[in-house]
Each structure stands twice: as structure tokens, then as C-alpha cells.
Coordinates of C-alpha atoms in Angstrom, one line a residue:
G1 CA -272.4 18.2 26.6
S2 CA -271.0 21.5 26.0
A3 CA -269.1 22.9 22.9
N4 CA -266.3 25.4 23.2
K5 CA -264.3 27.9 20.9
D6 CA -261.3 25.7 21.5
G7 CA -262.8 23.1 19.3
W8 CA -263.5 20.5 21.7
V9 CA -266.9 19.2 23.0
Y10 CA -266.9 18.3 26.8
V11 CA -269.3 15.9 28.3
F12 CA -270.0 15.9 32.1
R13 CA -272.1 13.6 34.4
R14 CA -275.1 15.4 35.9
G15 CA -274.7 15.7 39.6
V16 CA -270.9 15.7 39.6
I17 CA -270.0 18.4 37.1
S18 CA -267.2 19.6 39.6
A19 CA -265.4 16.3 38.9
G20 CA -264.6 17.5 35.4
P21 CA -265.6 16.1 32.0
V22 CA -266.3 12.4 31.8
W23 CA -264.7 12.5 28.1
K24 CA -264.1 15.1 25.4
Y25 CA -264.0 15.0 21.5
Q26 CA -262.3 17.4 19.2
V27 CA -264.9 18.4 16.6
A28 CA -263.0 21.4 15.2
V29 CA -259.8 23.3 15.5
G30 CA -259.9 26.0 18.0
G31 CA -259.8 29.8 17.6
P32 CA -261.3 32.8 18.6
D33 CA -263.7 33.5 15.7
P34 CA -266.5 30.8 15.2
L35 CA -267.8 33.1 12.2
Q36 CA -264.5 32.3 10.5
G37 CA -265.1 28.5 11.0
Q38 CA -263.0 28.2 14.1
G39 CA -264.1 26.0 17.1
S40 CA -267.6 25.4 17.8
L41 CA -270.6 27.3 19.5
V42 CA -273.2 24.6 18.3
A43 CA -275.0 23.3 21.4
P44 CA -275.0 19.4 21.3
G45 CA -278.3 17.8 20.5
F46 CA -279.5 14.4 21.9
A47 CA -281.9 12.1 20.2
H48 CA -282.2 8.4 19.3
G49 CA -279.6 7.5 21.9
L50 CA -277.0 9.7 20.1
L51 CA -275.3 13.0 20.9
Y52 CA -274.9 15.1 18.0
V53 CA -272.1 17.7 17.8
A54 CA -270.8 20.0 15.1
G55 CA -268.3 22.8 14.3
G56 CA -266.1 24.5 12.0
T57 CA -262.8 23.3 10.2
T58 CA -261.8 20.0 11.4
P59 CA -258.6 18.7 12.6
E60 CA -258.3 16.8 9.3
G61 CA -258.8 20.2 7.4
E62 CA -262.5 19.6 6.4
P63 CA -264.7 22.9 6.2
G64 CA -267.0 21.5 8.9
S65 CA -268.7 18.4 10.2
V66 CA -271.5 16.8 12.2
V67 CA -270.6 13.9 14.3
A68 CA -272.9 11.4 16.2
L69 CA -271.2 10.2 19.4
D70 CA -272.2 7.5 22.0
P71 CA -273.1 9.7 24.9
G72 CA -271.7 7.3 27.5
T73 CA -268.1 6.7 25.8
G74 CA -267.7 9.2 23.2
A75 CA -267.3 6.7 20.6
V76 CA -268.0 8.0 17.0
R77 CA -271.1 6.3 15.6
W78 CA -270.8 8.3 12.1
K79 CA -269.4 11.5 11.0
H80 CA -270.7 13.7 8.1
T81 CA -268.4 16.3 6.3
T82 CA -270.4 19.5 5.7
P83 CA -269.8 21.8 2.9
G84 CA -269.1 24.7 5.2
Y85 CA -268.7 25.5 8.9
V86 CA -271.7 24.7 11.2
F87 CA -272.6 27.6 13.5
A88 CA -276.3 27.1 14.3
G89 CA -278.2 24.6 16.4
M90 CA -279.4 21.4 14.7
P91 CA -283.0 20.4 15.3
V92 CA -283.9 16.7 15.1
L93 CA -287.4 15.9 13.6
G94 CA -288.2 12.3 13.8
E95 CA -285.5 10.5 11.8
V96 CA -284.1 13.6 10.2
L97 CA -281.3 15.9 11.5
V98 CA -281.4 19.4 10.2
V99 CA -278.0 21.1 9.6
V100 CA -277.1 24.4 8.2
S101 CA -273.4 25.2 7.3
N102 CA -271.8 28.4 5.9
A103 CA -269.2 29.1 3.2
A104 CA -266.0 30.5 4.6
D105 CA -266.4 33.7 2.5
S106 CA -270.1 34.2 3.7
S107 CA -271.5 34.0 0.2
K108 CA -273.7 31.2 0.7
S109 CA -275.0 28.5 3.2
W110 CA -276.5 25.0 3.0
L111 CA -279.4 23.3 4.5
E112 CA -278.7 19.7 4.7
L113 CA -281.2 16.9 6.0
L114 CA -279.4 14.0 7.2
E115 CA -280.6 10.6 8.3
A116 CA -280.3 10.8 12.0
Q117 CA -279.1 7.2 12.6
T118 CA -276.5 7.0 9.9
G119 CA -275.6 10.5 8.9
E120 CA -276.6 9.8 5.3
S121 CA -277.3 12.8 3.2
L122 CA -281.0 12.9 2.4
K123 CA -281.2 16.4 0.6
R124 CA -279.1 19.5 0.3
F125 CA -280.3 23.0 -0.5
E126 CA -278.1 26.0 -1.3
L127 CA -279.1 29.4 0.1
T128 CA -277.8 32.8 -0.7
G129 CA -275.7 34.3 2.3
P130 CA -274.7 32.8 5.6
T131 CA -277.2 31.3 8.0
Y132 CA -276.6 32.2 11.7
G133 CA -279.9 31.0 13.3
A134 CA -281.0 27.5 13.8
P135 CA -283.8 26.2 11.5
T136 CA -287.4 26.0 12.9
V137 CA -289.3 22.9 12.4
G138 CA -293.1 22.2 12.6
Q139 CA -296.2 21.6 10.8
G140 CA -294.4 19.5 8.2
L141 CA -292.0 22.5 7.4
I142 CA -288.4 23.5 7.9
L143 CA -288.0 27.3 7.9
V144 CA -284.6 28.9 7.4
Y145 CA -283.9 32.5 7.6
P146 CA -280.6 33.3 6.0
Y147 CA -278.7 36.7 6.3
S148 CA -280.1 37.5 2.7
G149 CA -283.5 38.2 4.4
Q150 CA -285.5 35.7 2.4
L151 CA -287.3 33.3 4.6
R152 CA -287.2 29.8 3.1
A153 CA -289.6 27.1 3.7
F154 CA -288.9 23.3 2.9
S155 CA -291.1 20.3 3.2
I156 CA -289.9 17.6 5.5
P157 CA -289.3 14.5 3.6
A158 CA -291.4 11.4 4.2
P159 CA -289.8 8.6 6.1

């Protein structure tokens, strides 16, 4: 899978990429500036038999979203609306999908922990300033480094 600034995620079959996409999904409205919530630069993630995609303003007008798709068909398994546009990669740790989204005015960002199979929100934390880099996970912690310059560490919730 590959995200694009045009707002679409394109999925190709390995070995026959030249045949074009097998399917595509519009995760966001297109535009030239992902830092304004347009399109998507988020590399899709794969875990638990699902392809996780995210981006900026949705075709429905939501500020951003994360969508779990069936990798073979593109069928939506679940969709979670985020409080801002998603710009950074989304690590999956066990049953937890870690998502950061940014406010349109760059005043803040949010770290959300989602249940990977259902998209249910487990926790949400507000951060000062935007966050452009993907969170790092390991040793029972989630590390986030927002533009404010304050490294934040959060405990990974128990299953």
C-alpha cells in the first residue's frame, strides 16, 4: 500500500506492480500541503490481518481519520475520526495502534491509543504544539516528541 497527497491510498500486488493498483481507497481530500491537513503521507501499516491507513481532512469533512481495511479487498473494517489531521506513522504494539494527530492551527496535537482490532479509543492525551514524527514504542513506553521540544513518555496500557 502507498499513500498519496491526492488523498488516495493505492494497493498493489507484489510482483505485478506494473499492472497498476488492485484497489484504492480515498482516506482524505487531496491537496499539495499535508501540513494543512490535505492528502496523506502516512505509510500504511499492516498488523492483525488489517491494513491501517490515515490522513487529513476526510471527504466527509472530518479533521482526519484512521481506517482499518481488508488488505485483499479494500473493505472497511472500522474507521476512527481523529481530532486533527494524521501526518506521522502509526506503530502497532500488540493490540494497540498508536496515532498522533495535529490541530489545523498547529497549536496542539493528540496522542491516541486505539484498540487495533476495533478502533475503539483506549486513551487520548493532549500535547503542546504539532507532532510531525512517529511515536517510538519499546520497553513498555510510548515516546512522543512534539514540536514544543518536550519529550513525553507514556506507559503502554495493559491488555
